[in-house]
Coordinates of C-alpha atoms and ligand atoms in Angstrom, one line a residue:
M1474 CA -152.5 121.9 43.6
Q1475 CA -152.5 118.9 41.4
S1476 CA -153.5 121.4 38.9
R1477 CA -149.9 122.2 38.4
L1478 CA -149.2 118.9 36.9
R1479 CA -146.8 120.1 34.3
A1480 CA -146.3 123.7 35.0
T1481 CA -145.1 123.2 38.6
F1482 CA -142.8 120.4 37.9
K1483 CA -141.1 122.7 35.5
V1484 CA -140.9 125.5 38.1
F1485 CA -139.6 123.1 40.7
G1486 CA -137.2 121.3 38.6
W1487 CA -135.8 124.3 36.8
M1488 CA -135.6 126.1 40.1
I1489 CA -133.3 123.5 41.4
F1490 CA -131.3 123.8 38.3
F1491 CA -131.1 127.5 38.7
L1492 CA -130.3 127.5 42.4
L1493 CA -127.5 125.0 42.0
L1494 CA -125.9 127.1 39.4
S1495 CA -126.4 130.5 41.1
A1496 CA -125.4 129.6 44.7
P1497 CA -128.3 131.1 46.6
A1498 CA -127.4 133.8 49.1
F1499 CA -128.3 132.7 52.6
F1500 CA -128.4 135.4 55.2
L1501 CA -127.6 133.8 58.5
A1502 CA -128.1 136.6 61.1
K1503 CA -127.3 135.7 64.6
A1504 CA -129.4 136.7 67.6
N1505 CA -128.7 140.2 69.0
N1506 CA -132.0 140.7 70.6
T1507 CA -131.0 141.5 74.2
T1508 CA -131.7 145.2 74.0
G1509 CA -135.3 146.2 74.3
F1510 CA -137.4 148.9 72.6
V1511 CA -140.9 150.3 72.9
I1512 CA -143.2 151.2 70.1
R1513 CA -145.4 154.1 71.2
N1514 CA -148.8 155.5 70.2
A1515 CA -149.5 153.0 67.4
R1516 CA -152.8 151.5 66.5
I1517 CA -152.5 147.9 67.6
F1518 CA -154.2 145.0 65.9
D1519 CA -153.4 142.3 68.5
G1520 CA -154.5 139.3 66.4
H1521 CA -158.1 139.6 67.4
K1522 CA -159.1 143.2 68.0
V1523 CA -158.0 146.8 67.5
I1524 CA -156.6 148.9 70.3
D1525 CA -156.9 152.5 69.0
Q1526 CA -153.7 153.7 70.5
G1527 CA -151.1 152.0 72.6
D1528 CA -147.5 151.0 73.4
V1529 CA -145.7 147.7 73.0
W1530 CA -142.6 147.0 75.0
V1531 CA -140.2 144.4 73.7
E1532 CA -137.4 142.8 75.8
S1533 CA -135.1 139.9 74.9
G1534 CA -137.1 138.9 71.8
R1535 CA -140.4 138.8 73.6
I1536 CA -143.3 141.1 74.2
K1537 CA -143.0 142.4 77.8
E1538 CA -145.9 144.7 78.1
V1539 CA -148.8 146.1 76.1
G1540 CA -150.7 149.2 77.3
R1541 CA -151.0 153.0 77.2
G1542 CA -148.3 155.3 78.4
L1543 CA -146.0 152.4 79.5
K1544 CA -143.3 153.4 81.9
V1545 CA -140.0 151.9 80.7
P1546 CA -136.4 152.5 81.8
A1547 CA -134.9 155.7 80.2
E1548 CA -132.3 153.8 78.2
I1549 CA -135.0 151.9 76.3
K1550 CA -135.2 153.0 72.7
A1551 CA -138.6 154.5 71.8
I1552 CA -140.1 154.2 68.3
D1553 CA -142.9 156.6 67.4
G1554 CA -145.8 154.6 65.9
A1555 CA -148.3 157.5 65.6
G1556 CA -150.3 157.0 62.4
D1557 CA -149.0 153.5 62.0
T1558 CA -150.5 150.1 62.8
L1559 CA -148.7 147.4 64.7
L1560 CA -149.6 143.8 63.8
P1561 CA -148.3 140.4 64.8
G1562 CA -145.8 139.1 62.3
M1563 CA -147.9 137.3 59.6
I1564 CA -148.2 133.6 59.1
D1565 CA -148.4 132.2 55.5
S1566 CA -150.2 128.8 56.0
H1567 CA -149.3 127.3 52.7
T1568 CA -145.9 127.6 51.1
H1569 CA -143.1 125.5 49.6
A1570 CA -139.9 126.8 51.0
W1571 CA -136.4 126.5 49.6
G1572 CA -133.7 128.8 48.4
D1573 CA -134.3 132.4 49.4
A1574 CA -138.0 131.8 50.3
L1575 CA -137.8 132.6 54.0
K1576 CA -135.7 135.7 53.4
E1577 CA -138.2 137.0 50.9
A1578 CA -141.1 136.2 53.2
E1579 CA -139.8 138.2 56.2
I1580 CA -139.0 141.2 54.0
F1581 CA -142.8 141.4 53.4
G1582 CA -143.8 140.9 57.0
V1583 CA -144.4 137.2 56.9
T1584 CA -142.4 135.9 60.0
T1585 CA -143.7 132.3 59.9
E1586 CA -144.2 130.0 56.9
L1587 CA -146.1 126.7 57.2
D1588 CA -144.4 124.7 54.5
M1589 CA -146.6 122.0 52.9
F1590 CA -143.8 120.0 51.1
T1591 CA -140.2 120.6 50.6
D1592 CA -136.8 118.9 50.6
V1593 CA -136.5 117.3 54.0
K1594 CA -132.8 118.1 54.2
Y1595 CA -133.5 121.8 53.6
A1596 CA -136.1 121.9 56.4
Q1597 CA -133.8 120.1 58.8
Q1598 CA -131.0 122.5 58.1
I1599 CA -133.2 125.6 58.6
K1600 CA -134.7 124.2 61.8
K1601 CA -131.3 123.5 63.2
E1602 CA -130.3 127.1 62.6
Q1603 CA -133.5 128.4 64.1
A1604 CA -132.9 126.3 67.2
E1605 CA -129.5 128.0 67.5
D1606 CA -131.2 131.4 67.3
R1607 CA -129.8 132.1 63.9
D1608 CA -131.8 133.0 60.8
L1609 CA -133.4 136.0 62.5
D1610 CA -133.8 137.6 59.1
L1611 CA -135.6 134.5 57.8
A1612 CA -139.2 133.6 58.4
D1613 CA -139.6 130.9 61.0
L1614 CA -140.2 127.5 59.3
R1615 CA -142.7 124.8 60.2
S1616 CA -142.8 122.0 57.7
A1617 CA -144.7 118.9 56.6
G1618 CA -141.5 117.7 55.0
T1619 CA -142.5 115.0 52.5
L1620 CA -146.2 114.6 51.6
A1621 CA -148.2 111.4 51.7
T1622 CA -149.2 110.3 48.2
A1623 CA -149.8 107.2 46.1
P1624 CA -147.0 105.8 43.9
G1625 CA -147.1 108.0 40.8
G1626 CA -149.4 110.5 42.6
H1627 CA -149.2 114.3 42.8
G1628 CA -145.9 115.1 44.6
T1629 CA -143.9 112.5 42.8
E1630 CA -143.4 114.5 39.6
Y1631 CA -140.8 116.9 40.9
G1632 CA -137.8 114.7 40.6
I1633 CA -137.2 114.4 44.3
P1634 CA -137.7 110.7 45.1
I1635 CA -140.2 110.5 47.9
P1636 CA -141.6 107.5 49.9
T1637 CA -145.1 106.7 48.8
L1638 CA -147.7 104.3 50.1
S1639 CA -150.8 102.6 48.9
S1640 CA -152.6 100.8 51.7
P1641 CA -153.9 101.5 55.2
G1642 CA -151.4 99.0 56.7
E1643 CA -148.5 101.2 55.7
A1644 CA -149.9 104.3 57.3
Q1645 CA -148.4 104.2 60.8
A1646 CA -144.9 103.4 59.7
W1647 CA -145.1 106.1 57.0
V1648 CA -146.2 108.7 59.5
D1649 CA -143.6 107.6 62.1
A1650 CA -140.9 107.9 59.5
R1651 CA -142.0 111.5 58.8
I1652 CA -142.0 112.4 62.4
A1653 CA -138.5 110.9 62.8
E1654 CA -137.4 113.2 59.9
G1655 CA -138.8 116.2 61.7
S1656 CA -142.2 116.8 60.1
D1657 CA -144.3 119.2 62.2
F1658 CA -147.5 118.1 60.7
I1659 CA -148.7 115.6 58.1
K1660 CA -149.7 116.7 54.5
I1661 CA -151.8 114.2 52.5
V1662 CA -152.7 114.4 48.8
V1663 CA -156.1 113.3 47.5
D1664 CA -156.2 114.3 43.9
D1665 CA -156.7 112.2 40.8
A1666 CA -156.2 115.2 38.5
S1667 CA -159.7 114.9 37.1
A1668 CA -160.5 118.5 38.1
Y1669 CA -157.8 119.6 35.6
G1670 CA -158.8 117.2 32.9
G1671 CA -156.0 114.7 33.7
H1672 CA -155.5 111.3 35.3
R1673 CA -153.2 110.5 38.2
P1674 CA -153.1 107.7 40.8
T1675 CA -154.2 108.9 44.2
L1676 CA -154.6 107.5 47.8
N1677 CA -157.8 105.7 48.5
I1678 CA -159.9 107.0 51.3
G1679 CA -159.1 104.0 53.5
T1680 CA -155.5 104.9 53.4
V1681 CA -156.2 108.5 54.0
K1682 CA -158.2 107.6 57.1
A1683 CA -155.5 105.4 58.4
L1684 CA -152.9 108.2 57.8
I1685 CA -155.1 110.7 59.7
E1686 CA -155.5 108.2 62.6
A1687 CA -151.8 107.4 62.6
A1688 CA -150.9 111.1 62.8
H1689 CA -153.4 111.8 65.5
K1690 CA -152.1 108.9 67.5
R1691 CA -148.8 110.8 67.6
G1692 CA -150.4 114.2 68.3
K1693 CA -149.8 115.6 64.8
L1694 CA -152.2 117.6 62.7
T1695 CA -153.2 116.5 59.2
V1696 CA -153.7 118.9 56.3
I1697 CA -155.1 117.6 53.1
H1698 CA -154.5 118.7 49.5
I1699 CA -157.7 118.2 47.5
G1700 CA -158.5 119.1 43.9
K1701 CA -162.2 118.9 43.8
Q1702 CA -165.2 119.4 46.2
E1703 CA -166.2 115.8 46.2
D1704 CA -162.8 114.9 47.8
A1705 CA -163.0 117.7 50.3
H1706 CA -166.2 116.1 51.7
K1707 CA -164.6 112.7 51.9
V1708 CA -161.4 113.8 53.7
I1709 CA -163.3 115.9 56.2
E1710 CA -165.5 112.9 56.9
A1711 CA -162.3 110.9 57.3
G1712 CA -161.3 113.2 60.2
A1713 CA -158.8 115.6 58.5
D1714 CA -157.9 118.6 60.6
G1715 CA -157.7 121.0 57.7
L1716 CA -157.8 121.6 53.9
A1717 CA -154.6 122.9 52.4
H1718 CA -156.6 124.3 49.5
L1719 CA -160.1 125.1 48.4
F1720 CA -161.5 123.6 45.2
A1721 CA -162.1 125.7 42.1
D1722 CA -164.2 123.0 40.2
S1723 CA -167.6 124.0 41.6
P1724 CA -169.5 126.4 43.8
P1725 CA -169.9 125.2 47.4
D1726 CA -172.7 122.7 48.1
A1727 CA -175.3 124.3 50.5
D1728 CA -174.0 122.1 53.4
F1729 CA -170.3 122.5 52.8
A1730 CA -169.5 124.9 55.6
G1731 CA -171.8 123.0 57.9
L1732 CA -169.8 119.8 57.3
I1733 CA -166.5 121.6 58.0
K1734 CA -167.9 123.2 61.1
A1735 CA -169.3 120.0 62.4
H1736 CA -165.9 118.4 62.1
H1737 CA -164.1 121.4 63.7
A1738 CA -161.8 121.6 60.7
F1739 CA -160.0 124.7 59.3
V1740 CA -159.5 125.8 55.7
V1741 CA -156.5 127.4 53.9
P1742 CA -158.3 128.6 50.8
T1743 CA -155.1 129.7 48.8
L1744 CA -157.1 132.0 46.6
S1745 CA -153.9 133.4 45.2
V1746 CA -152.9 130.2 43.5
L1747 CA -156.5 129.4 42.5
E1748 CA -156.5 132.7 40.7
S1749 CA -153.5 131.6 38.7
V1750 CA -155.0 128.2 38.2
S1751 CA -158.0 130.0 36.7
G1752 CA -155.7 131.6 34.2
E1753 CA -155.2 135.0 35.9
P1754 CA -151.7 135.9 37.1
S1755 CA -152.5 136.5 40.7
G1756 CA -149.4 138.6 41.4
E1757 CA -149.7 141.1 38.6
S1758 CA -151.0 144.0 40.7
L1759 CA -148.3 143.4 43.3
V1760 CA -145.6 144.0 40.7
S1761 CA -146.8 147.5 40.0
D1762 CA -147.3 148.5 43.6
P1763 CA -144.6 151.1 44.5
H1764 CA -144.5 149.9 48.1
L1765 CA -143.7 146.3 47.1
A1766 CA -141.8 146.5 43.7
P1767 CA -138.4 147.7 45.0
Y1768 CA -138.2 144.6 47.2
L1769 CA -139.0 142.1 44.4
T1770 CA -136.3 140.2 42.5
T1771 CA -136.4 140.0 38.8
A1772 CA -137.2 136.3 39.0
D1773 CA -140.1 137.0 41.4
I1774 CA -141.5 139.7 39.2
A1775 CA -141.5 137.2 36.3
G1776 CA -143.1 134.5 38.5
L1777 CA -145.8 136.9 39.8
K1778 CA -146.8 137.8 36.2
R1779 CA -147.3 134.2 35.3
S1780 CA -150.4 132.0 35.5
F1781 CA -151.0 128.3 34.8
P1782 CA -151.7 127.2 31.3
K1783 CA -155.4 127.0 30.6
F1784 CA -156.9 123.7 31.8
P1785 CA -159.5 122.0 29.7
T1786 CA -161.9 122.0 32.6
A1787 CA -163.9 125.0 33.9
L1788 CA -162.0 126.1 37.0
S1789 CA -162.8 129.4 38.7
E1790 CA -161.3 131.1 41.7
K1791 CA -164.8 132.8 42.1
Y1792 CA -166.2 129.4 43.2
A1793 CA -163.6 129.4 46.0
E1794 CA -164.5 133.0 46.9
R1795 CA -168.1 131.9 47.3
T1796 CA -167.0 129.0 49.4
V1797 CA -164.9 131.3 51.6
A1798 CA -168.0 133.5 52.1
Q1799 CA -170.0 130.5 53.2
L1800 CA -167.2 129.3 55.5
N1801 CA -166.8 132.7 57.1
A1802 CA -170.5 133.1 57.7
A1803 CA -170.4 129.7 59.5
H1804 CA -167.4 130.8 61.6
V1805 CA -165.1 128.1 60.2
P1806 CA -161.4 129.1 60.9
I1807 CA -160.0 130.5 57.7
L1808 CA -156.2 130.6 57.3
A1809 CA -154.4 132.9 54.8
G1810 CA -152.0 130.9 52.6
T1811 CA -150.6 131.5 49.2
D1812 CA -149.0 128.2 47.9
A1813 CA -145.9 130.3 46.9
P1814 CA -143.9 130.0 44.7
N1815 CA -146.3 128.5 42.2
P1816 CA -147.0 130.5 39.0
G1817 CA -148.5 133.9 39.9
T1818 CA -147.1 133.9 43.5
A1819 CA -144.0 134.7 45.4
H1820 CA -143.0 134.3 49.0
G1821 CA -144.1 137.0 51.4
V1822 CA -145.5 139.4 48.9
S1823 CA -148.3 137.2 47.8
L1824 CA -149.8 137.0 51.3
H1825 CA -150.8 140.7 50.8
R1826 CA -152.7 139.6 47.7
E1827 CA -154.3 136.7 49.6
L1828 CA -155.6 139.2 52.3
E1829 CA -157.1 141.4 49.5
L1830 CA -158.8 138.3 48.0
L1831 CA -160.1 137.2 51.4
V1832 CA -161.7 140.7 51.9
R1833 CA -163.1 140.4 48.3
S1834 CA -164.7 137.2 49.4
G1835 CA -166.5 138.9 52.3
L1836 CA -164.1 138.9 55.3
T1837 CA -163.7 142.2 57.1
P1838 CA -160.2 143.5 56.9
A1839 CA -159.8 142.6 60.6
E1840 CA -161.0 139.0 59.9
A1841 CA -158.5 138.8 57.1
L1842 CA -155.7 139.9 59.4
S1843 CA -156.7 137.3 61.9
A1844 CA -156.5 134.7 59.1
A1845 CA -152.8 135.7 58.8
T1846 CA -152.1 135.9 62.5
S1847 CA -154.1 134.5 65.4
T1848 CA -156.2 132.0 63.5
P1849 CA -153.3 129.9 62.0
A1850 CA -151.4 130.2 65.3
A1851 CA -154.4 128.6 67.1
A1852 CA -155.1 126.0 64.4
F1853 CA -151.4 124.9 64.3
H1854 CA -151.0 125.2 68.1
L1855 CA -148.2 127.8 67.7
D1856 CA -149.0 129.2 71.1
D1857 CA -146.0 131.6 71.2
R1858 CA -147.1 133.8 68.2
G1859 CA -149.9 135.3 66.1
V1860 CA -151.0 137.7 68.8
I1861 CA -149.6 140.8 70.5
A1862 CA -149.6 140.0 74.2
P1863 CA -147.1 139.7 77.1
G1864 CA -144.8 136.7 76.8
K1865 CA -145.3 136.2 73.1
R1866 CA -142.5 136.3 70.5
A1867 CA -141.7 139.8 69.3
D1868 CA -142.5 138.9 65.7
L1869 CA -144.0 142.1 64.6
L1870 CA -145.1 144.1 61.6
L1871 CA -145.5 147.9 61.6
V1872 CA -147.3 149.4 58.6
K1873 CA -148.4 152.9 57.7
G1874 CA -152.1 153.7 57.9
D1875 CA -154.9 151.4 59.0
P1876 CA -155.2 147.9 57.4
T1877 CA -158.1 147.1 59.8
R1878 CA -160.1 149.5 57.5
D1879 CA -158.2 149.3 54.2
I1880 CA -156.5 145.9 53.8
L1881 CA -154.2 147.3 51.1
A1882 CA -152.4 149.2 53.9
T1883 CA -150.5 146.1 54.9
R1884 CA -148.3 146.7 51.8
D1885 CA -146.9 150.0 53.2
I1886 CA -144.4 148.4 55.5
V1887 CA -142.4 150.5 58.0
S1888 CA -140.6 147.7 59.9
V1889 CA -140.6 144.0 60.5
W1890 CA -139.1 142.3 63.6
K1891 CA -138.4 138.7 64.3
L1892 CA -137.8 137.9 67.9
G1893 CA -137.3 141.6 68.5
V1894 CA -134.6 142.0 65.8
E1895 CA -135.5 144.4 63.1
D1896 CA -135.1 143.1 59.5
D1897 CA -132.7 145.3 57.6
R1898 CA -135.1 146.0 54.7
A1899 CA -133.1 149.0 53.5
S1900 CA -130.0 146.9 52.8
Y1901 CA -132.1 144.2 51.1
R1902 CA -133.7 146.8 48.9
A1903 CA -130.3 148.3 48.0
T1904 CA -129.1 144.8 47.1
I1905 CA -132.1 144.2 44.9
E1906 CA -131.7 147.6 43.2
K1907 CA -128.0 146.9 42.5
A1908 CA -128.7 143.5 41.0
K1909 CA -131.4 145.1 38.7
E1910 CA -129.1 147.9 37.6
E1911 CA -126.3 145.5 36.8
S1912 CA -128.5 143.2 34.8
T1913 CA -130.0 146.2 32.9
K1914 CA -126.4 147.4 32.2
A1915 CA -125.4 144.0 31.0
A1916 CA -128.5 143.7 28.9
Q1917 CA -127.9 147.0 27.3
S1918 CA -124.3 146.3 26.2
A1919 CA -124.2 143.8 23.4
P1920 CA -120.8 142.1 23.3
A1921 CA -118.6 142.5 20.2
G1922 CA -119.4 139.7 17.9
V1923 CA -123.2 139.9 18.1
E1924 CA -123.3 142.0 14.9
A1925 CA -121.4 139.5 12.9
G1926 CA -123.8 136.9 14.2
L1927 CA -121.7 133.8 14.1
I1928 CA -121.6 131.9 17.4
S1929 CA -119.7 128.8 16.4
D1930 CA -118.8 126.9 13.2
F1931 CA -116.3 124.6 15.0
E1932 CA -113.8 125.1 12.1
D1933 CA -110.9 125.5 14.5
G1934 CA -111.6 122.0 15.9
T1935 CA -112.7 123.2 19.3
P1936 CA -116.2 123.7 21.0
G1937 CA -115.4 127.4 21.5
S1938 CA -117.5 130.3 20.3
K1939 CA -116.8 133.7 18.7
F1940 CA -118.1 135.5 21.7
G1941 CA -119.5 134.5 25.1
V1942 CA -118.8 131.4 27.0
G1943 CA -118.0 128.5 24.7
W1944 CA -120.1 125.3 24.6
M1945 CA -120.1 123.2 27.8
I1946 CA -121.9 120.1 28.9
S1947 CA -125.1 120.5 30.9
T1948 CA -127.0 117.6 32.4
D1949 CA -129.7 117.1 35.0
T1950 CA -127.2 115.4 37.4
I1951 CA -127.0 118.8 39.1
A1952 CA -130.6 118.4 39.9
G1953 CA -130.4 114.8 41.1
G1954 CA -130.9 113.3 37.7
K1955 CA -128.8 110.5 36.1
S1956 CA -128.7 111.6 32.4
T1957 CA -125.3 111.7 30.8
G1958 CA -124.0 113.7 27.9
E1959 CA -120.8 114.1 25.9
M1960 CA -119.7 116.5 23.2
K1961 CA -117.1 116.0 20.6
V1962 CA -115.9 118.1 17.6
V1963 CA -116.2 115.7 14.7
D1964 CA -115.1 115.8 11.0
G1965 CA -117.5 116.8 8.3
G1966 CA -119.5 119.9 9.0
A1967 CA -122.6 121.4 7.3
N1968 CA -122.2 123.3 4.0
G1969 CA -118.9 121.5 3.3
G1970 CA -117.3 122.7 6.5
K1971 CA -114.5 120.7 8.1
H1972 CA -116.1 120.2 11.6
A1973 CA -119.3 120.0 13.6
L1974 CA -120.2 119.5 17.2
E1975 CA -121.6 116.0 18.0
L1976 CA -123.7 115.5 21.1
T1977 CA -124.3 112.0 22.5
G1978 CA -125.6 110.6 25.7
T1979 CA -128.4 108.9 27.5
I1980 CA -131.5 110.6 29.1
D1981 CA -132.5 108.8 32.3
G1982 CA -136.2 109.0 32.7
G1983 CA -136.0 109.5 36.4
L1984 CA -136.7 113.2 36.2
P1985 CA -139.8 114.6 34.3
Y1986 CA -137.7 117.5 33.1
A1987 CA -134.6 115.4 32.3
W1988 CA -132.0 116.9 30.1
A1989 CA -128.5 116.5 28.8
G1990 CA -126.6 118.4 26.1
V1991 CA -124.6 121.6 25.8
M1992 CA -125.0 125.2 26.9
W1993 CA -123.6 128.4 25.6
A1994 CA -123.9 131.8 27.2
P1995 CA -123.5 135.2 25.3
G1996 CA -122.0 137.0 28.3
N1997 CA -118.9 136.5 30.4
Q1998 CA -120.6 134.0 32.6
P1999 CA -123.6 131.7 32.3
F2000 CA -127.0 133.4 33.0
M2001 CA -125.6 136.9 32.7
P2002 CA -128.2 138.6 30.6
V2003 CA -127.0 140.0 27.3
N2004 CA -128.9 142.1 24.7
L2005 CA -129.1 140.1 21.5
S2006 CA -132.2 142.0 20.2
S2007 CA -130.3 143.5 17.2
K2008 CA -130.8 140.0 15.9
K2009 CA -134.2 138.3 15.3
S2010 CA -133.5 134.6 15.3
I2011 CA -131.2 131.7 16.2
S2012 CA -130.2 129.5 13.3
F2013 CA -128.2 126.3 13.1
Y2014 CA -127.7 123.2 11.0
T2015 CA -128.4 119.8 12.5
K2016 CA -128.3 116.1 11.6
G2017 CA -128.7 113.1 13.7
D2018 CA -130.4 109.9 14.6
G2019 CA -133.9 111.1 13.7
G2020 CA -134.8 112.0 17.3
T2021 CA -136.6 115.1 18.5
Y2022 CA -134.4 117.5 20.4
R2023 CA -134.8 120.9 22.1
V2024 CA -133.3 124.4 22.1
L2025 CA -133.7 126.0 25.5
V2026 CA -133.3 129.8 26.0
F2027 CA -132.9 131.4 29.4
T2028 CA -133.9 135.0 29.6
E2029 CA -133.7 137.3 32.7
S2030 CA -137.3 138.3 32.4
G2031 CA -138.4 134.7 32.0
G2032 CA -137.1 134.0 35.4
R2033 CA -135.8 130.6 36.3
I2034 CA -137.7 128.6 33.6
P2035 CA -136.2 128.3 30.1
A2036 CA -138.4 128.7 27.1
Q2037 CA -138.1 125.8 24.7
V2038 CA -138.6 124.8 21.0
T2039 CA -138.2 121.3 19.7
F2040 CA -136.6 120.3 16.4
M2041 CA -136.0 117.1 14.5
S2042 CA -132.6 115.9 13.6
G2043 CA -132.6 113.6 10.6
P2044 CA -130.0 111.9 8.4
E2045 CA -129.2 114.9 6.2
W2046 CA -127.9 118.3 7.3
K2047 CA -130.9 120.7 7.7
K2048 CA -131.0 124.3 8.6
I2049 CA -133.3 125.3 11.5
S2050 CA -134.1 128.9 12.0
L2051 CA -136.0 129.8 15.2
P2052 CA -137.2 133.4 15.7
F2053 CA -136.6 134.7 19.3
T2054 CA -140.3 135.3 19.5
S2055 CA -140.9 131.6 19.4
F2056 CA -139.3 131.4 22.8
N2057 CA -142.2 132.6 24.9
G2058 CA -142.3 135.8 22.9
T2059 CA -138.9 137.2 23.9
D2060 CA -137.2 139.9 21.8
G2061 CA -133.8 138.6 22.9
H2062 CA -132.9 141.6 24.9
D2063 CA -131.9 139.7 28.0
V2064 CA -130.6 136.3 27.0
G2065 CA -128.6 134.4 29.6
G2066 CA -128.0 131.1 27.9
I2067 CA -128.9 128.9 25.0
L2068 CA -128.9 125.1 25.2
F2069 CA -129.1 122.2 22.7
V2070 CA -130.4 119.2 24.7
G2071 CA -131.9 115.8 24.5
G2072 CA -134.8 114.7 26.7
P2073 CA -137.1 114.7 28.5
A2074 CA -138.0 111.4 26.9
A2075 CA -135.7 108.6 28.2
G2076 CA -133.2 106.9 25.9
K2077 CA -130.0 107.5 23.9
F2078 CA -129.5 110.6 21.8
D2079 CA -127.0 111.4 19.1
F2080 CA -127.1 114.5 17.0
Q2081 CA -124.8 117.2 15.6
V2082 CA -125.1 120.9 15.3
D2083 CA -123.0 123.3 13.2
D2084 CA -122.9 126.9 12.0
I2085 CA -124.8 128.3 14.9
R2086 CA -125.7 131.9 14.3
L2087 CA -127.8 134.9 15.3
E2088 CA -129.6 136.3 12.3
Ligands
ZN3371 ZN1 -148.9 123.6 47.7

């Protein structure tokens, strides 16, 4: 969504920041799928229809046979599926994958993600591992790689330099370069941000048409991001294969579904993200679901509870639900997709919400399940999956109860298999629980020194601190930026003190979230949450070149995005006191880091801080 203008670039940018600092855990399972098994007496939703009771025999990562009372060799392990429903592993048709995305997806029964824009190097690495039969505990990835957008258009704001284009003549070379990089399909952005009350350059329709033709010439599908209904009409008429989103700016025109139908296109509504765009945190109900919560990381929980800031225009997810109803009545292929990990969504888990929203829009539960299995498999020509039938991949999801009647039953997961290998959900759950316990413990124990309140007065001539990890340089170079920063203990502190800490450097405008400055952490290591809630505010003295600077506060519950407050640094020492609550309402119970930084505006910065305290 162009919608995300600001909010998303922050998510994306800070996520890179966070991931680089926290060394994401990749689980690289190797194939061990030579032994077969049979699931007996389960209700089977085969991607299209329900078989009331049947058996599914899996051998060497593939489905060997489907039927009743299957005769299998005695040594084959049998799993009793009575009372359960077996489904094809689910496909999320709109995500942005990086970090632990694919691991989280598979935990929740999503065995394939169709990524609509990520770092090309990440996609290449994952696909190499997939080809080697590794990554069996990660959802299978298909990716657009880099998206097609105009210079300065949506997609360029994330800090990753991407090749743009602006005329039809560049289309074939652009598409061929993506295919050479490994793009499985071509994602195109047509969004001038007006649906959200903004302005942004976007591709003209001639260039879009040329891109679609160039992709088709090479046998690739095109999926289009649009922000408003008017653009949806235009891109479908230009020959697009599918819409990567529905619009939330208006109810559907009477002929909308007819137009899509006439052009044999498909639609990925992404109601989940549209809900968050309309100001409702889409994932809130997922967080309180006892079947799902134990598998959610603290960061995902924070993300699921978030929505986009209110836009000045009247956007409503309800418009999109009406459009889905119209499309479904016209038998337009509808594909379940979430746009995770945008605010209000997380990988894997949000597809369960998407199914619920599709049913709310008028799909039967079985139709919604097809939207997450056979329909995307057919639309994206993934002929080896999305259905339970002999010869198909043994990507499977076993759940308790009957989601073909009650869609919420998809959340009560018994087992997930990728290529016949069962995902070790129990270990994952234990890891998540342990991490949560540790952070709770850390957050409960305030370190010695908090009571006295003084963090640093620099009187000993060093950038150290009375407790926690002393001040260290932090710049956006870890996220691909070019900003530079230096710190130096200088003579002449506030209140007649001997010393202060001077921060100087240059913010490079290359990143929209550019920063450079210093970071301090209250615990033994950066980002370890510590309970500072016995204090109410952060105070410090500052003087400087007259520029506006920022205090950033990372909290565990705030996830990967720091809360920030700006301050002015003038020629005379001035005391600044910032209540914890001014940082997105935190009470300070789980602070992982505090930063003083310049940026994001480009240019030189020079300011001093002194007598930094908790009060
Ligand atoms: Zn997206």
